[in-house]
Amino acid sequence: MVDITTEDGVQIDLVSRERMQSLRSMEKIRLILDGVREGNIVILEEGLSPDEESKLIEVTMNEISPDEFTGIEIESYPQQESNPGFFSRLFGRDPPNKLTVIGPANRIETLHKDENLIQALVTQ
């Protein structure tokens, strides 16, 4: 069997909805940031809630260091517009985004995004 290291390419971590649902908000943020800090691209089957995404950005801003960590690039498919139920409207719950791609800001660049497609350029 061939020994493959991350020096040979870019590691992509595909995280299932079930895995994310089993974690608390800060655990989700640490899972994402730890992967991205290692240079990995993290793809979430189901995106973060708006509050979690805001917290991810806040924590990222606190961890940015010019020599070590340049930040993240994050793109999500928007949740399909649907007629939210009464309780969702009452309690102000927004459904989470669909598929989300997160990577190191210095290795991933979004080329195009719409409701059906995210095109990104990933460099080593």
Coordinates of N, CA and C in Angstrom, one line a residue:
M1 N 0.8 -1.2 0.0 CA 0.0 0.0 0.0 C 0.9 1.2 0.0
V2 N 0.5 2.3 -0.7 CA 1.3 3.5 -0.8 C 1.0 4.4 0.4
D3 N 2.1 4.9 0.9 CA 2.0 5.8 2.1 C 1.7 7.2 1.6
I4 N 0.6 7.7 1.9 CA 0.2 9.1 1.4 C 0.2 10.0 2.7
T5 N 0.8 11.2 2.5 CA 0.8 12.2 3.6 C 0.0 13.4 3.1
T6 N -0.3 14.3 4.0 CA -0.9 15.6 3.6 C 0.0 16.4 2.8
E7 N 1.3 16.1 2.8 CA 2.3 16.9 1.9 C 2.0 16.5 0.4
D8 N 1.4 15.4 0.2 CA 1.1 15.0 -1.2 C -0.2 15.6 -1.8
G9 N -1.0 16.3 -0.9 CA -2.2 16.8 -1.4 C -2.9 17.6 -0.3
V10 N -4.2 17.8 -0.5 CA -5.0 18.5 0.4 C -6.0 17.5 1.1
Q11 N -6.0 17.5 2.4 CA -6.9 16.6 3.2 C -8.3 17.3 3.2
I12 N -9.3 16.5 2.9 CA -10.7 17.0 3.0 C -11.4 16.2 4.1
D13 N -11.9 16.9 5.1 CA -12.7 16.2 6.1 C -14.2 16.4 5.9
L14 N -14.9 15.3 5.6 CA -16.3 15.4 5.3 C -17.0 15.0 6.6
V15 N -17.8 15.9 7.2 CA -18.4 15.7 8.5 C -19.9 15.6 8.4
S16 N -20.4 14.5 8.8 CA -21.8 14.1 8.7 C -22.7 15.0 9.6
R17 N -24.0 15.1 9.2 CA -25.0 15.8 10.0 C -25.1 15.2 11.4
E18 N -25.0 13.9 11.5 CA -25.1 13.1 12.7 C -24.0 13.5 13.7
R19 N -22.8 13.5 13.1 CA -21.6 13.9 14.0 C -21.8 15.3 14.5
M20 N -22.2 16.2 13.7 CA -22.3 17.6 14.2 C -23.5 17.7 15.2
Q21 N -24.5 17.0 15.0 CA -25.7 17.1 15.9 C -25.3 16.5 17.3
S22 N -24.3 15.7 17.4 CA -23.9 15.1 18.7 C -23.0 16.0 19.4
L23 N -22.6 17.1 18.8 CA -21.6 18.1 19.5 C -22.4 19.3 20.0
R24 N -21.8 19.9 21.0 CA -22.3 21.2 21.5 C -21.6 22.3 20.6
S25 N -22.1 23.5 20.6 CA -21.7 24.6 19.7 C -20.2 24.8 19.8
M26 N -19.6 24.9 20.9 CA -18.1 25.1 21.0 C -17.3 23.9 20.5
E27 N -17.9 22.7 20.7 CA -17.2 21.5 20.2 C -17.2 21.6 18.7
K28 N -18.3 22.0 18.1 CA -18.4 22.1 16.6 C -17.3 23.1 16.1
I29 N -17.2 24.2 16.8 CA -16.3 25.3 16.4 C -14.8 24.8 16.5
R30 N -14.5 24.1 17.6 CA -13.2 23.6 17.8 C -12.9 22.5 16.8
L31 N -13.8 21.6 16.5 CA -13.6 20.6 15.4 C -13.3 21.3 14.1
I32 N -14.0 22.3 13.7 CA -13.8 23.0 12.5 C -12.4 23.7 12.5
L33 N -12.2 24.5 13.5 CA -11.0 25.3 13.6 C -9.7 24.4 13.7
D34 N -9.8 23.4 14.4 CA -8.6 22.5 14.6 C -8.3 21.9 13.2
G35 N -9.3 21.4 12.5 CA -9.1 20.9 11.1 C -8.5 21.9 10.2
V36 N -9.1 23.1 10.2 CA -8.6 24.2 9.3 C -7.2 24.6 9.6
R37 N -6.9 24.7 10.9 CA -5.5 25.1 11.3 C -4.5 24.1 10.9
E38 N -4.9 22.9 10.7 CA -4.0 21.9 10.2 C -3.9 21.9 8.7
G39 N -4.6 22.9 8.0 CA -4.5 23.0 6.6 C -5.6 22.2 5.8
N40 N -6.5 21.6 6.6 CA -7.5 20.8 5.9 C -8.7 21.6 5.4
I41 N -9.4 21.1 4.5 CA -10.7 21.6 4.0 C -11.8 20.8 4.8
V42 N -12.7 21.5 5.5 CA -13.7 20.9 6.2 C -15.1 21.1 5.5
I43 N -15.8 20.0 5.2 CA -17.1 20.1 4.5 C -18.1 19.5 5.5
L44 N -19.1 20.4 5.8 CA -20.2 20.0 6.7 C -21.4 19.6 5.8
E45 N -21.9 18.4 6.1 CA -23.1 18.0 5.4 C -24.3 19.0 5.7
E46 N -24.4 19.5 6.9 CA -25.4 20.5 7.2 C -24.6 21.6 8.0
G47 N -24.9 22.8 7.5 CA -24.1 24.0 8.1 C -24.5 24.3 9.5
L48 N -23.8 25.3 10.0 CA -24.0 25.8 11.3 C -25.2 26.7 11.4
S49 N -25.7 26.8 12.6 CA -26.8 27.8 12.8 C -26.2 29.2 12.7
P50 N -27.0 30.2 12.5 CA -26.5 31.6 12.4 C -25.6 32.0 13.6
D51 N -26.1 31.6 14.8 CA -25.4 31.9 16.0 C -24.0 31.2 16.1
E52 N -24.0 29.9 15.7 CA -22.8 29.2 15.6 C -21.8 29.7 14.6
E53 N -22.3 30.1 13.5 CA -21.4 30.7 12.4 C -20.8 32.0 12.9
S54 N -21.6 32.8 13.6 CA -21.1 34.1 14.2 C -20.0 33.8 15.2
K55 N -20.2 32.8 16.0 CA -19.3 32.5 17.1 C -18.0 31.9 16.4
L56 N -18.1 31.1 15.3 CA -17.0 30.6 14.6 C -16.1 31.8 14.1
I57 N -16.8 32.8 13.5 CA -16.0 33.9 13.0 C -15.4 34.7 14.1
E58 N -16.1 34.9 15.2 CA -15.5 35.6 16.4 C -14.3 34.9 16.9
V59 N -14.4 33.5 17.1 CA -13.2 32.8 17.6 C -12.1 32.8 16.6
T60 N -12.4 32.7 15.4 CA -11.4 32.8 14.3 C -10.6 34.1 14.4
M61 N -11.3 35.2 14.5 CA -10.7 36.5 14.6 C -9.7 36.6 15.8
N62 N -10.1 36.0 16.9 CA -9.2 36.0 18.1 C -8.0 35.1 17.9
E63 N -8.0 34.1 17.0 CA -6.9 33.2 16.8 C -6.0 33.6 15.6
I64 N -6.4 34.6 14.9 CA -5.6 34.9 13.7 C -4.2 35.4 14.2
S65 N -3.2 34.9 13.5 CA -1.8 35.3 13.8 C -1.1 35.3 12.4
P66 N -0.4 36.5 12.1 CA 0.2 36.6 10.7 C 1.1 35.5 10.3
D67 N 1.8 34.9 11.3 CA 2.8 33.9 11.0 C 2.3 32.5 11.0
E68 N 1.1 32.3 11.7 CA 0.6 30.9 11.9 C -0.7 30.6 11.3
F69 N -1.7 31.5 11.5 CA -3.1 31.3 11.1 C -3.7 32.5 10.5
T70 N -4.0 32.4 9.2 CA -4.5 33.6 8.5 C -6.0 33.7 8.5
G71 N -6.7 32.8 9.0 CA -8.1 32.9 9.1 C -8.8 31.8 8.2
I72 N -10.1 31.9 8.0 CA -10.9 30.9 7.3 C -11.6 31.6 6.1
E73 N -11.9 30.7 5.2 CA -12.9 31.1 4.1 C -14.1 30.1 4.3
I74 N -15.3 30.6 4.3 CA -16.4 29.8 4.5 C -17.5 30.1 3.5
E75 N -18.1 29.1 2.9 CA -19.2 29.2 2.0 C -20.2 28.2 2.2
S76 N -21.5 28.5 2.2 CA -22.6 27.6 2.4 C -23.6 27.8 1.3
Y77 N -24.3 26.7 1.0 CA -25.5 26.8 0.1 C -26.5 27.4 1.0
P78 N -27.3 28.3 0.6 CA -28.4 28.9 1.4 C -29.5 27.8 1.6
Q79 N -30.1 27.8 2.7 CA -31.2 26.9 2.9 C -32.3 27.3 1.9
Q80 N -33.0 26.3 1.4 CA -34.1 26.6 0.5 C -35.2 27.4 1.2
E81 N -35.7 28.3 0.4 CA -36.8 29.1 1.0 C -38.0 28.2 1.1
S82 N -38.5 28.1 2.2 CA -39.7 27.3 2.4 C -40.6 28.1 3.4
N83 N -41.8 27.7 3.5 CA -42.8 28.3 4.4 C -42.5 27.8 5.8
P84 N -41.8 28.5 6.7 CA -41.5 28.0 8.0 C -42.8 27.8 8.8
G85 N -42.7 26.8 9.7 CA -43.9 26.5 10.5 C -44.1 27.6 11.5
F86 N -45.3 27.5 12.2 CA -45.7 28.5 13.1 C -44.7 28.6 14.3
F87 N -44.3 27.5 14.8 CA -43.4 27.5 16.0 C -42.0 28.0 15.6
S88 N -41.5 27.7 14.4 CA -40.3 28.3 13.9 C -40.3 29.8 13.8
R89 N -41.4 30.3 13.3 CA -41.6 31.8 13.2 C -41.7 32.4 14.6
L90 N -42.5 31.7 15.5 CA -42.7 32.2 16.8 C -41.4 32.3 17.6
F91 N -40.6 31.3 17.5 CA -39.4 31.3 18.3 C -38.2 31.8 17.5
G92 N -38.4 32.3 16.3 CA -37.3 32.9 15.5 C -36.2 31.9 15.1
R93 N -36.5 30.7 14.9 CA -35.5 29.7 14.6 C -35.3 29.7 13.1
D94 N -34.1 30.0 12.7 CA -33.7 29.9 11.3 C -33.2 28.5 11.0
P95 N -33.6 27.8 9.9 CA -33.0 26.5 9.6 C -31.5 26.7 9.3
P96 N -30.7 25.8 9.6 CA -29.2 25.9 9.3 C -29.0 25.8 7.8
N97 N -27.9 26.4 7.3 CA -27.6 26.3 5.9 C -27.3 24.8 5.5
K98 N -27.4 24.6 4.3 CA -27.1 23.2 3.8 C -25.5 23.1 3.7
L99 N -25.0 22.3 2.9 CA -23.6 22.0 2.8 C -22.7 23.2 2.9
T100 N -21.7 23.1 3.8 CA -20.8 24.2 4.1 C -19.4 23.8 3.8
V101 N -18.6 24.6 3.2 CA -17.2 24.4 2.9 C -16.4 25.4 3.7
I102 N -15.4 24.9 4.5 CA -14.6 25.8 5.3 C -13.1 25.4 5.1
G103 N -12.3 26.4 4.9 CA -10.9 26.1 4.7 C -10.0 27.2 5.1
P104 N -8.7 27.0 5.1 CA -7.7 28.1 5.4 C -7.8 29.2 4.4
A105 N -7.9 30.4 4.9 CA -8.0 31.6 3.9 C -6.9 31.7 2.9
N106 N -5.7 31.2 3.3 CA -4.6 31.2 2.4 C -4.5 30.1 1.4
R107 N -5.4 29.1 1.5 CA -5.4 27.9 0.6 C -6.7 27.7 -0.2
I108 N -7.7 28.4 0.1 CA -9.0 28.2 -0.6 C -9.6 29.6 -1.0
E109 N -10.0 29.6 -2.2 CA -10.6 30.8 -2.8 C -11.9 30.5 -3.5
T110 N -13.0 31.2 -3.1 CA -14.3 30.9 -3.8 C -14.3 31.6 -5.1
L111 N -14.5 30.8 -6.2 CA -14.6 31.3 -7.5 C -16.0 31.7 -7.9
H112 N -17.0 30.9 -7.5 CA -18.4 31.2 -7.8 C -19.3 30.5 -6.8
K113 N -20.4 31.1 -6.5 CA -21.4 30.5 -5.6 C -22.7 31.0 -6.0
D114 N -23.7 30.0 -6.1 CA -25.1 30.3 -6.2 C -25.8 29.3 -5.4
E115 N -27.1 29.2 -5.6 CA -27.9 28.3 -4.7 C -27.7 26.8 -5.1
N116 N -27.0 26.5 -6.2 CA -26.8 25.1 -6.6 C -25.4 24.7 -6.7
L117 N -24.4 25.6 -6.6 CA -23.0 25.3 -6.9 C -22.1 26.2 -6.1
I118 N -21.1 25.6 -5.5 CA -19.9 26.3 -4.9 C -18.7 25.9 -5.7
Q119 N -18.0 26.8 -6.3 CA -16.8 26.5 -7.0 C -15.6 27.1 -6.2
A120 N -14.6 26.3 -5.9 CA -13.5 26.9 -5.1 C -12.2 26.4 -5.7
L121 N -11.2 27.2 -5.5 CA -9.9 26.8 -5.9 C -9.1 26.5 -4.6
V122 N -8.5 25.3 -4.6 CA -7.7 25.0 -3.4 C -6.3 24.8 -3.8
T123 N -5.4 25.5 -3.1 CA -4.0 25.4 -3.4 C -3.2 24.7 -2.2
Q124 N -2.0 24.3 -2.5 CA -1.2 23.6 -1.4 C -0.4 24.6 -0.7

